[in-house]
Structure formats: C-alpha cells, structure tokens
XYZ file of C-alpha atoms in Angstrom:
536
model
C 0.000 0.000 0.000
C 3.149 2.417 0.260
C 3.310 2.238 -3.728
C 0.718 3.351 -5.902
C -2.114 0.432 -5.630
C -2.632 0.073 -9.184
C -0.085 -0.379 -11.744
C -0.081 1.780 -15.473
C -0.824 -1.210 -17.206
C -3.356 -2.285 -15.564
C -5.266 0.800 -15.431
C -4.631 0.941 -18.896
C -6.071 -2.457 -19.859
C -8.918 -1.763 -17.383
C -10.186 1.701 -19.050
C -10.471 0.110 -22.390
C -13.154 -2.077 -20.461
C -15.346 0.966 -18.978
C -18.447 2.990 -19.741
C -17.560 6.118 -20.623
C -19.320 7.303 -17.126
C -16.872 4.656 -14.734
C -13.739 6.797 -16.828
C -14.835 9.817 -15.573
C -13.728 9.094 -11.718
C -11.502 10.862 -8.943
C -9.578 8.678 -6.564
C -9.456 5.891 -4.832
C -8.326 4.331 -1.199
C -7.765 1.156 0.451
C -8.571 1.355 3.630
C -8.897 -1.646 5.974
C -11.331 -3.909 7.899
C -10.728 -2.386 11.960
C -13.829 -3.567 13.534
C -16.402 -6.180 12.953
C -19.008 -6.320 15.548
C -22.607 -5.179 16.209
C -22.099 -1.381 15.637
C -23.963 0.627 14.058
C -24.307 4.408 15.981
C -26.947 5.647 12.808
C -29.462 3.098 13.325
C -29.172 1.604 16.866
C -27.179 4.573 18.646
C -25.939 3.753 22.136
C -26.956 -0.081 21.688
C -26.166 -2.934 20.525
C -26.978 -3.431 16.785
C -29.356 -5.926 14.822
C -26.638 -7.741 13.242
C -22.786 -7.782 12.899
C -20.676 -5.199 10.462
C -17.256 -4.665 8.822
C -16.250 -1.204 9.440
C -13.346 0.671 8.013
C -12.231 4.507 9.035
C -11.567 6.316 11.802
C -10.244 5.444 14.818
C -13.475 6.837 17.180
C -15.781 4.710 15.557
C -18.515 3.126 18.627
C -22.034 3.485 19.202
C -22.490 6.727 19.047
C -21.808 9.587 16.098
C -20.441 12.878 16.358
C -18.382 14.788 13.480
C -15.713 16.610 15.948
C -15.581 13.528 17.677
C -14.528 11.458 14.463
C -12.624 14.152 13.581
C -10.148 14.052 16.804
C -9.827 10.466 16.021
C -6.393 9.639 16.826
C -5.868 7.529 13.235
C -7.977 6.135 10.270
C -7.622 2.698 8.333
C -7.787 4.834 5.279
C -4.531 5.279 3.627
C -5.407 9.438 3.758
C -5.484 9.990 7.090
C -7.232 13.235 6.970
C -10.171 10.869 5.996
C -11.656 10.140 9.466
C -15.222 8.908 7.891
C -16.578 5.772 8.982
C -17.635 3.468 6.045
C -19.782 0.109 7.159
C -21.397 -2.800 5.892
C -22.662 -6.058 6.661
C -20.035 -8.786 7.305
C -20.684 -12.009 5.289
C -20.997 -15.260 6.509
C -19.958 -18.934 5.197
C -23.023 -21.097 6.335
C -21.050 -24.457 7.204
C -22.505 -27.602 5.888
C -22.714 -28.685 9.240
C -25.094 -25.410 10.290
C -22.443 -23.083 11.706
C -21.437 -19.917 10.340
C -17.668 -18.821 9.356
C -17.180 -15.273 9.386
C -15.190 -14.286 6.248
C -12.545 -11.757 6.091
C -12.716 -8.319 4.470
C -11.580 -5.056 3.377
C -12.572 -2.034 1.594
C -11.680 0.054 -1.614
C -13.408 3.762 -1.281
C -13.960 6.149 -4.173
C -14.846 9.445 -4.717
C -15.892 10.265 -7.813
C -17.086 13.158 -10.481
C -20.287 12.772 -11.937
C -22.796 15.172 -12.654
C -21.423 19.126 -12.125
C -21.183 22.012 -9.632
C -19.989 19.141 -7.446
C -19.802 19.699 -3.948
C -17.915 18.100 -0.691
C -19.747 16.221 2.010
C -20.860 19.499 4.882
C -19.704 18.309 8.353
C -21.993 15.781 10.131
C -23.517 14.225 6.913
C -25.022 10.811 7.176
C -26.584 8.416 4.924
C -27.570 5.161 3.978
C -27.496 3.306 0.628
C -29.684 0.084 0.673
C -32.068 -1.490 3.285
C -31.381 -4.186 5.771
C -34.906 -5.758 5.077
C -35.298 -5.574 1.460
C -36.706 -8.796 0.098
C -37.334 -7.247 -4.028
C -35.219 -6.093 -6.627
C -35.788 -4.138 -9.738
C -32.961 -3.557 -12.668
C -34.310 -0.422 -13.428
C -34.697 1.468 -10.263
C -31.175 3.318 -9.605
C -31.549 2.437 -5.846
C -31.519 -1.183 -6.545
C -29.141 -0.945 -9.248
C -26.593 0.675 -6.940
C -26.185 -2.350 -4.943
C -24.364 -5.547 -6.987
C -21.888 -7.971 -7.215
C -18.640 -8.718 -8.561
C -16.835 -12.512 -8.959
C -13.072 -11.761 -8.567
C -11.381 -14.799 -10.292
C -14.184 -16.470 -12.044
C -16.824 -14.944 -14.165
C -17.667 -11.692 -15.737
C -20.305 -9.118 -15.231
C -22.364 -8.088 -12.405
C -25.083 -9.573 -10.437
C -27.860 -8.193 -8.305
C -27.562 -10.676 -5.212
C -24.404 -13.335 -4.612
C -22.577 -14.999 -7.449
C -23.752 -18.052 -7.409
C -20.115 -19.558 -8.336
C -17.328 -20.305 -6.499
C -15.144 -16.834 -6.684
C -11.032 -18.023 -6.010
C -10.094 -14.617 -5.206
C -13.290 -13.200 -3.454
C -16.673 -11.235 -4.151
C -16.724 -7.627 -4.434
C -19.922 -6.011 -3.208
C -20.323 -2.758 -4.478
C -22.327 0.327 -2.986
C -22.786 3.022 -5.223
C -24.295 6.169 -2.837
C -27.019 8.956 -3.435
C -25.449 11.809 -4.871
C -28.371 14.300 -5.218
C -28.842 16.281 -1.945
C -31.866 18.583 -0.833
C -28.832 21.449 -0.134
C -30.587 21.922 3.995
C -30.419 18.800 5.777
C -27.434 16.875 6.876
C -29.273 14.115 7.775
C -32.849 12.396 7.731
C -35.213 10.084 9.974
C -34.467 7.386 7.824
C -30.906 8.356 6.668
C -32.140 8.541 2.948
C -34.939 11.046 2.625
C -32.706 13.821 2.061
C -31.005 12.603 -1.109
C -31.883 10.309 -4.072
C -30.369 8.982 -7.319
C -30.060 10.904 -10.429
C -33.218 10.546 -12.424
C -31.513 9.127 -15.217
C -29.520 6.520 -13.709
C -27.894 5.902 -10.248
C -24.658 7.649 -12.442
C -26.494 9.889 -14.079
C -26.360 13.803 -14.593
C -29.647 14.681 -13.629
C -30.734 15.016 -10.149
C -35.026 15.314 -9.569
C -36.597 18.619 -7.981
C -35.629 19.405 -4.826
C -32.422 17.677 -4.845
C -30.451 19.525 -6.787
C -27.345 20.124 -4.972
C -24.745 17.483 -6.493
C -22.339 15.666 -4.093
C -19.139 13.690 -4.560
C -20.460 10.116 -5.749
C -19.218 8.109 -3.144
C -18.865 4.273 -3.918
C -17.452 1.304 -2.064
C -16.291 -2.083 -3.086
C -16.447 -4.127 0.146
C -14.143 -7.128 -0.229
C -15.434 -10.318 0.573
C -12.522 -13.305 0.672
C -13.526 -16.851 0.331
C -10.245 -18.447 1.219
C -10.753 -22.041 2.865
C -14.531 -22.970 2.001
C -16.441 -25.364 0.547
C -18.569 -23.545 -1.451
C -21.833 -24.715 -2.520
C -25.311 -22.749 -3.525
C -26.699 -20.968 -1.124
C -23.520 -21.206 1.059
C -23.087 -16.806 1.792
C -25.098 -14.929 4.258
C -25.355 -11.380 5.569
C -24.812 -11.072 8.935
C -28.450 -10.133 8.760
C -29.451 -13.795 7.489
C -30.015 -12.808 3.730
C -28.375 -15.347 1.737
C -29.285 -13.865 -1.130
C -28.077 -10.301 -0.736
C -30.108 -7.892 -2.235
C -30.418 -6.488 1.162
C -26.874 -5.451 1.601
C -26.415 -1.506 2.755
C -23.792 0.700 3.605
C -23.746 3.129 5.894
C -21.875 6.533 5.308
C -21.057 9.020 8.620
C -19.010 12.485 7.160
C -15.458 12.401 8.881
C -13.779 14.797 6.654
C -12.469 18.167 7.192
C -14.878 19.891 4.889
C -12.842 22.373 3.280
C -10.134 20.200 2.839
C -12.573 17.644 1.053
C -14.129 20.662 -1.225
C -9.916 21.171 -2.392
C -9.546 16.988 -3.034
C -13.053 17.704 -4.898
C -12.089 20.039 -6.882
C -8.115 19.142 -7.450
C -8.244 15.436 -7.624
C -9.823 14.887 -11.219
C -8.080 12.165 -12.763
C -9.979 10.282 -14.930
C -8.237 7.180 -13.542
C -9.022 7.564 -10.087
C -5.145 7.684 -9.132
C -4.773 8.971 -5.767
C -0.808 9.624 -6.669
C -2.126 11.759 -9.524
C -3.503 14.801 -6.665
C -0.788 16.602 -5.316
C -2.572 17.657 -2.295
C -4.200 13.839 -1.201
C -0.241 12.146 -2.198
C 1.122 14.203 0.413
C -1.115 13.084 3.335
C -1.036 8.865 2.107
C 0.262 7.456 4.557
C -0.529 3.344 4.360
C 1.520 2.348 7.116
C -0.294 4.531 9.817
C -3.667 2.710 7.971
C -2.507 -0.696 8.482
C -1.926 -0.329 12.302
C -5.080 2.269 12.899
C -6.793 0.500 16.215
C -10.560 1.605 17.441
C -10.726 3.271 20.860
C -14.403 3.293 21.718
C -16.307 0.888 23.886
C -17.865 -2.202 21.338
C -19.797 -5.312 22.367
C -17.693 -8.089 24.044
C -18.588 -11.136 21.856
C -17.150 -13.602 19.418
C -18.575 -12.867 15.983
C -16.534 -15.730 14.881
C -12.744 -14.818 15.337
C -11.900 -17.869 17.245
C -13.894 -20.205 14.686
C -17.551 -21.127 13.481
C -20.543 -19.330 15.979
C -23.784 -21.588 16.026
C -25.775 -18.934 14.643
C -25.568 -15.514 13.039
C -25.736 -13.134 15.853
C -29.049 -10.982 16.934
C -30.387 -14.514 16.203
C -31.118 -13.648 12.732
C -32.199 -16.260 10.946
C -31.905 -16.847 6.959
C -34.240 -15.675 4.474
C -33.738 -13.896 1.209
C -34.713 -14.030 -2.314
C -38.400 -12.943 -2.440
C -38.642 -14.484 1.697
C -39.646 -11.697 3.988
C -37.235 -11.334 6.766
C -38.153 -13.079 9.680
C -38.844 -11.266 13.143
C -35.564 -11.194 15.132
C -36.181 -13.011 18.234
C -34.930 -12.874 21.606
C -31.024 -11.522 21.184
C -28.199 -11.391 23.673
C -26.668 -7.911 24.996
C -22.986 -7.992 25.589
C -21.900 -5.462 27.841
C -19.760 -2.743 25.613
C -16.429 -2.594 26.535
C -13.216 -1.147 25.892
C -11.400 -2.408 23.121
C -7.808 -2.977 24.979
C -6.093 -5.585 26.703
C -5.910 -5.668 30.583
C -2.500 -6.835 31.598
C -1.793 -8.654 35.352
C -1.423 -5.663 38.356
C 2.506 -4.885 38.101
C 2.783 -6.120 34.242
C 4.028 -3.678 31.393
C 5.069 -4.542 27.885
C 8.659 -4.245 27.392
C 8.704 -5.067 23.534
C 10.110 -7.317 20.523
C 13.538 -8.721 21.170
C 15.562 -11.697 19.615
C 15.473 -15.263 20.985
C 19.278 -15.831 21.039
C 21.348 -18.081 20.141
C 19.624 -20.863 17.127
C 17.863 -23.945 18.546
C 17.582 -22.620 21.615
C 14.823 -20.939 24.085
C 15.746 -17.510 26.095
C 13.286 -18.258 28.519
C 12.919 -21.394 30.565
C 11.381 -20.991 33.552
C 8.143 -22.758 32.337
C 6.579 -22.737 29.085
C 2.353 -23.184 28.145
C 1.618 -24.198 24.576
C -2.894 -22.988 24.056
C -4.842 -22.493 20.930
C -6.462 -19.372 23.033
C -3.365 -17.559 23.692
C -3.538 -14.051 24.261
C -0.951 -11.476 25.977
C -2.971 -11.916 28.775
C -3.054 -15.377 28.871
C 0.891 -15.506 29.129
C 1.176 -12.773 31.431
C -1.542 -14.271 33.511
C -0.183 -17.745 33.387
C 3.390 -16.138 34.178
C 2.362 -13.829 36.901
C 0.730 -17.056 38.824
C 3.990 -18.926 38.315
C 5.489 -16.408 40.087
C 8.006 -15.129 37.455
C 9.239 -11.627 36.934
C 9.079 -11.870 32.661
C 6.065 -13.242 29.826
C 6.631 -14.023 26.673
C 4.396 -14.312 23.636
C 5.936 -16.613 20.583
C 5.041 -18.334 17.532
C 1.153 -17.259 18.216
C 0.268 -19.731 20.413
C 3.258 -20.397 22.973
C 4.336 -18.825 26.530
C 7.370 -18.430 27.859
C 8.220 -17.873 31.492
C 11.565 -16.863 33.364
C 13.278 -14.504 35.435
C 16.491 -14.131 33.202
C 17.070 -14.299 29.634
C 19.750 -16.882 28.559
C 21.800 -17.969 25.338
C 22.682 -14.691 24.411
C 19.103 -13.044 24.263
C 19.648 -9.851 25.573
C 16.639 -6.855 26.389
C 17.734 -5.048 23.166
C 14.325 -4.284 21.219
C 13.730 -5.234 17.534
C 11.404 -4.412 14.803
C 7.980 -4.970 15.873
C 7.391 -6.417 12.169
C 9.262 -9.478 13.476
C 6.699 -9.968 16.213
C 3.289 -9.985 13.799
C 1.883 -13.347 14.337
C -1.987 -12.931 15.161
C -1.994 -14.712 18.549
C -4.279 -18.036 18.233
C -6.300 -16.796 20.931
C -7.121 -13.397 20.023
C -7.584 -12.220 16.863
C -6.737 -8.621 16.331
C -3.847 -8.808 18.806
C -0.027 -9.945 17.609
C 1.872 -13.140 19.662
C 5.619 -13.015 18.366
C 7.325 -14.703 15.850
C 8.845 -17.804 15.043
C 11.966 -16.878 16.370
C 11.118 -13.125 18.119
C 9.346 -12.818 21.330
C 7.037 -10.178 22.866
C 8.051 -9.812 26.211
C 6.208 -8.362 29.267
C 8.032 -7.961 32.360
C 6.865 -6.717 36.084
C 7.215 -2.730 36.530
C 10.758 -2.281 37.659
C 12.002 -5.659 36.486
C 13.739 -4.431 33.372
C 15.122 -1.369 31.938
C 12.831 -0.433 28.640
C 13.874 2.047 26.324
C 11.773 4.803 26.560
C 12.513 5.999 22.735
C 11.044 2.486 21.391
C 7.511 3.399 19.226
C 5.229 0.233 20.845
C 2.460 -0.820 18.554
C -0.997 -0.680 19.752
C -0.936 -3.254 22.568
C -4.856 -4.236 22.374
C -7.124 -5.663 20.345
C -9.281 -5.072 17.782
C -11.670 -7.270 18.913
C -14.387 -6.328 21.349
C -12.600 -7.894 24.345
C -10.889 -6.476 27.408
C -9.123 -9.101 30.180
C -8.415 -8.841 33.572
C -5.907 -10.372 35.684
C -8.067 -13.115 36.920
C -8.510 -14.744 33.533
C -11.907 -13.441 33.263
C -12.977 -11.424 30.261
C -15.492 -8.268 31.343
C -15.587 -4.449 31.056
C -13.141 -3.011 33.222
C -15.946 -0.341 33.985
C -19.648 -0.242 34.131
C -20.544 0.229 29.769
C -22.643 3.109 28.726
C -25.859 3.277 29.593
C -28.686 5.777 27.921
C -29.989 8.429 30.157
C -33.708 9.984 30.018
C -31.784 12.798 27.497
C -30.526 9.898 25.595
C -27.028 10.899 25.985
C -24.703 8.584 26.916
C -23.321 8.198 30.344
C -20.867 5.822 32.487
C -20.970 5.344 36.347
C -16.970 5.167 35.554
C -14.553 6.182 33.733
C -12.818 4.542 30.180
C -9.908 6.981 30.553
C -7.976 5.659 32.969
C -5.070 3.948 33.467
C -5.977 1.560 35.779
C -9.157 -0.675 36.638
C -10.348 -0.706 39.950
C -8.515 -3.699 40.704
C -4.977 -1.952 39.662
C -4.634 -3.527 36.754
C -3.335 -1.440 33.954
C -5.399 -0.138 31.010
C -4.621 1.163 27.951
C -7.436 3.872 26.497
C -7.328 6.936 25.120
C -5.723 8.875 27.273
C -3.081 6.090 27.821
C -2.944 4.461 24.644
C 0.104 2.170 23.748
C 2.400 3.904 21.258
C 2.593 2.753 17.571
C 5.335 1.434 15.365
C 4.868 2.617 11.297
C 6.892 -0.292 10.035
C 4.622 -3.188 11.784
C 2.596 -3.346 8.781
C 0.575 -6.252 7.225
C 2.262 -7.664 4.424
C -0.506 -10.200 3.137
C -3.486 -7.725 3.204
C -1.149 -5.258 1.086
C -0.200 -8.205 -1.493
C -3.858 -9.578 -1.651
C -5.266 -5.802 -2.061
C -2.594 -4.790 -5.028
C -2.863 -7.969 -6.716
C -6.879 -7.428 -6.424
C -6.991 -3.868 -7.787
C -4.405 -4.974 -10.752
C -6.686 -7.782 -12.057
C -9.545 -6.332 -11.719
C -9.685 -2.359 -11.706
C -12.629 0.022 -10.759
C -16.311 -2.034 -10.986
C-alpha cells in the first residue's frame, strides 16, 4: 500500500473495459477492515446493533456519532489519514454444511468520484444510507436497486444483483454506489435517505429530480469479501443479517472529513483514472503504514462474531431468508456489555517489547513454558504472573514463555515490531511473536525499557478487554442511555488503571505505535486485487 495500488498497465487495460461514465472518476483508497461487531451508531445509537458489520475509518468509531468527535480520532484505516469517515457494511458469513457460520474476512476500496457538475464536498456531520437491511425485491431499473451488486473476482464476468452463485477463487466484491443528489438543507434524515436520491436518469447519471439539486461527490465502495478455505456450494453466503441472497446489503456513510479540505480533493483530484498519486494535495497526506496499524478506541460489544472459529448462529439470532422471503422477526437476542477495546495486563505487568530469541535452537526463557490455541498477551502474562516469574513471553502465536532471566545470548535489546506480527491463536486482532522473536512483558521495575522504542498498539481489535483473573469483562460499568438519551458511564474509560490496579490502555493512555509493523498479506492480496480487476 506504500506504492501506488494500481499499476499503469493495468489501469490501462482496465479503461479500455469501462463505460464512458466509470472513466470519468476521482480517486481511490484502500482502507482496511478495523472492527467487525454489532455497531452501528446511525441506526441503533448507544446499543447494541441488529446484526454484525465490517467497518473501516476512523479510529473513534462506537455506538455513538459525532463529526468533531470522528474528527479528533487519533488515526484512520484509510490510507489518507485526513479521511476520518466511517464506512460500514454487513459482514458475510460462510453457512457451514454442518449449520455453523464462518465469518469471512474483508476489506474495503473507497472512491470518490465526479459525476454530474457544480460538485460539492460532504458538509460536516452528513449521514446516509445506501440500501435497506430488510429488502426482500429487486428491480434492474430502479437506480436504488441498481446501486447495490456484485462482482466474482477470479471467475466470471459481469455483475449480479444478489451473490454470485459460483465459487469466486479470489473473493466477491460487493459494491455500494451512494445517493449523490442532496436537498442542499439537511445533513441528515429520519431514515438516513430522505434527504437525497439517485439521479433521475440513472444511479450515475447527470440529472438530479426537484428538490435535490445540490450534487455531491459520488461516493462508492467495493467491500471485499474473501472466500479463502470454504467449501462452497449454492446458497452457502449470508449477511450477517441472514439474507443469503443479498439484495439487502447496505452501507452506511457518517461524514469524517475536514470539509474544506474535502471541497480542495473535490475540486483538485480529477483524474480520470481515479489515481490517488495523480492529486498533489491527497499524495502528500497517504500514509498506508499509519492505515494498516489504525486501532478503534471506543467501547464495542464483548462477543465472538466468529474470530476464534464457526458461531452456532448468526448473531441478533437472525435467521436466513432472502430471495423474495420476507425477513423473519428477530427473536430474543443477547446484549454484551460494551467494553473497551484494549487488553488488561496482570497488576505490576508492562510490555517491554520485541527482542531476539538468542542463540539458534535454543529458548531464552525457561522458567516454564504453556503451549494454548487461546493464547492471548494476557493469557501468558496471567499464566506467568501465577507462576510467580518476573518476565512473559508471547511466541510463535500460540506459545508462553516464562523466566526470570534471559539466557543464550538473548539480551533486552528491542527489535522491529514487524518481526513480532503473528496474530496470537487466541485473540484475533492482537499480535503473539514470531517464530523466532518474542514479545516480552516484564513486572514494573524488572527491566530497563527504552523509553525511545515506538510500541504498537498493545490491544485488540476485537471487542474484548481481560483482567488479571482470567476473566474477560468491562473493566468499567458500559454506557448506559440516560432519560436525554445521551450517553453516560458510572466510571470512567480513561484511565489507566481498573479498579482492581490492573493497567489499562485507552485513550488517554494508549500504547504507542510502530509505522513499520505493517501487514504484508493484506497489502499483497489488495494490489494484486486492484491490478486484475480495476474500478467495478
């Protein structure tokens, strides 16, 4: 993602392929997958949502929505980090032969495009919608349904209105073309859609209907679906909503921009190819590194949407339907506690950082060592801390290492923190070592840590927070909705300690961030998918 995402060539072979309306773009931006949970602040604001949803953008992203707020976000997953919007969809499902759902990995590709004239930037606190969770009909010629389709990456051409129904080697696309026709007065709606529509004569179109004549950016999203490791078979994808036959997907849009600074990329960044490198002013804020490593900060439900493995069912207790089916009524649902998104680490424990294991075929640490397919920092640290040992190590993803000294010639000298990448087996979003590199932790006092060293972000992206004791709950009381309807907390998510002592990372004491840790594979996959198969 450092280099320019698509490659001359390609672009070239792809715009002898397009309309002439898909040449006339603006730019593009990979931005990545940071939290997948039951979120959604538009429709179920200081709740729990109705179903699960892959969300890319800025870093304040939680159950509520507020454009300064976003905007003092402290990072995005979008490669322009002046782009603190929050793009989100529904996350798709693999329904298992056996009944059980997989949750399948994703990521995003935004654009911004020209169509129409007099085109204006996003005003600050826009919302909206494109799509409907419940919608059960489809119609080729209405631009609203039209927006919404599908793309095979890797077998078979064209699009389709609901899920390929094909095995697709190198994912599906699901694309979300936006309303671009605003009412010029209202930054948002009831619904999230009644103050903008399609253009009359086409959801790309030129013409915008009475009433709505103020002309927006287009925005459009390709939400990246991967279908690595399944047994396909008809019928086999889900929303996270239970439609398994899509033409209810929806995205939701919440304005994170700096206006002004959007109007400029508006009216600068014209290339017909969508190359972000072509725009002076959006090239020099790209920055994919600080992207890749973007963490959220807000509370978010505490519950496995399928990290660890298959669920049972698709959460909210949706069931499946689609394809003409009305949705069925969502019975009784759980409600997680929300929670902050950072690990808890053992009263005493700090993290100290990558280092070297020493000397070849050979262990630094040997004090006692616990090999679990649900390791986690915590776990170690934890398992460590009961053992009575002064240092934790996280290796290899799924091993822990306990001692009090380091031995064959490891010494506390920190490395790269892209040596120490390996998701831990036991926690998704968080990082367990390497095959060879270990992420210590060591008790306050118990080692000398240079203070210079940039530490990535030491929690998780998944909605989980530990606690010494092993046990996973909020380390305060979540928000609650007051009679105002404005959120509240009988404690505090800024501190730096739980009530137990334990330490906590959050905003105000957030765990510092390394540039180079990025993720290799998700910038290969996404380069190799914009080459092959350019715009929509």
């Amino acid at each position: 993602m450092a280099s320019t995402v698509f490659s001359k060539l390609a672009l070239f072979l792809t715009l002898l392929s397009l309309t002439p309306s898909t040449v006339n773009a603006s730019w593009r931006m990979v931005a990545n997958t940071i939290v997948t949970g039951r979120v959604d602040p538009l429709i179920n604001p200081n709740a729990v949502s109705g179903h699960v949803h892959d969300y890319a953008g800025g870093s304040n992203f939680g159950v509520t929505y507020d454009h300064d707020d976003m905007r003092s976000s402290s990072c995005s997953s979008v490669e322009i980090p002046e782009d603190k919007s929050g793009y989100w969809s529904p996350a798709v499902y693999y329904h298992v032969r056996d009944g059980s759902y997989k949750l399948l990995k994703s990521s995003y590709m935004v654009y911004y495009l020209h169509r129409g004239s007099n085109i204006k930037a996003f005003p600050k606190g826009f919302r909206m919608i494109a799509g409907s969770a419940v919608k059960n009909t489809v119609d080729p010629n209405d631009p609203a349904s039209a927006a919404i389709n599908y793309h095979c990456l890797g077998g078979g051409d064209g699009e389709t209105l609901q899920f390929p129904e094909q095995y697709c080697p190198q994912g599906v696309r699901v694309q979300i073309l936006f309303p671009s026709c605003w009412n010029g007065n209202d930054i948002t709606s009831a619904n999230f859609k009644d103050h903008v529509r399609y253009p009359v004569d086409g959801k790309e179109g030129n013409t915008c209907p009475d009433g709505f004549g103020t002309r927006l950016i287009t925005l459009f999203l390709e939400h990246i679906i991967y279908m690595d490791g399944i047994d396909w078979y008809p019928g086999s994808l889900t929303l996270a909503n239970g439609d398994s036959c899509g033409w209810s997907s929806h995205a939701d849009f919440a304005m994170g921009w700096d206006p002004a600074i959007l109007q400029q990329a508006v009216d600068q960044c014209t290339d017909s190819q969508a190359n972000l490198d072509a725009c002076d002013l959006l090239r020099n804020m790209k920055n994919s590194g600080s992207a890749a490593q973007c963490q959220p900060v807000k509370y978010l439900p505490l519950e496995d949407v399928g990290f660890y493995g298959t669920i049972p069912q698709l959460l909210g207790n949706n069931q499946q339907w689609g394809c003409g089916a009305t949705k069925a009524t969502t019975g009784s649902s759980n409600t997680p506690p929300l929670v902050a998104p950072y690990s808890v680490l053992a009263n005493g424990w700090s993290e100290h950082g990558c280092i070297d294991e020493g000397d070849p075929y050979t262990n630094a640490m040997n004090g006692d060592k616990l090999v679990d397919n649900s390791m986690s920092p915590r776990t170690c640290v934890a398992y460590c801390d009961g053992k009575g040992f002064s240092m934790a190590a996280v290796a290899s993803g799924d091993t822990c290492f306990c001692a009090n000294t380091l031995e064959h010639n490891a010494s506390m000298n920190l490395v790269d923190f892209g040596k120490c990448l390996m998701p831990c087996a036991g926690s998704h979003y968080e990082w367990c070592g390497g095959g060879r590199n270990l992420r210590l932790y060591t008790k306050t006092g118990e080692a000398s840590v240079d203070s210079s060293y940039n530490y990535p972000p030491a929690g998780a992206r998944l909605s989980q927070v530990y606690t010494s004791n092993g046990s996973s709950v909020p380390v305060v009381a979540p928000p609650t909705t007051g009679s105002t309807g404005t959120t509240t907390s009988t404690g505090s998510n800024d501190g730096n300690t739980s009530s137990d002592g334990n330490t906590v990372y959050g905003p105000s004491n957030p765990p510092k961030c390394s540039r180079r840790a990025l993720s290799r594979k998700r910038r290969s996959i996404l380069k190799r998918h914009a080459r092959k198969h350019g715009f929509h």
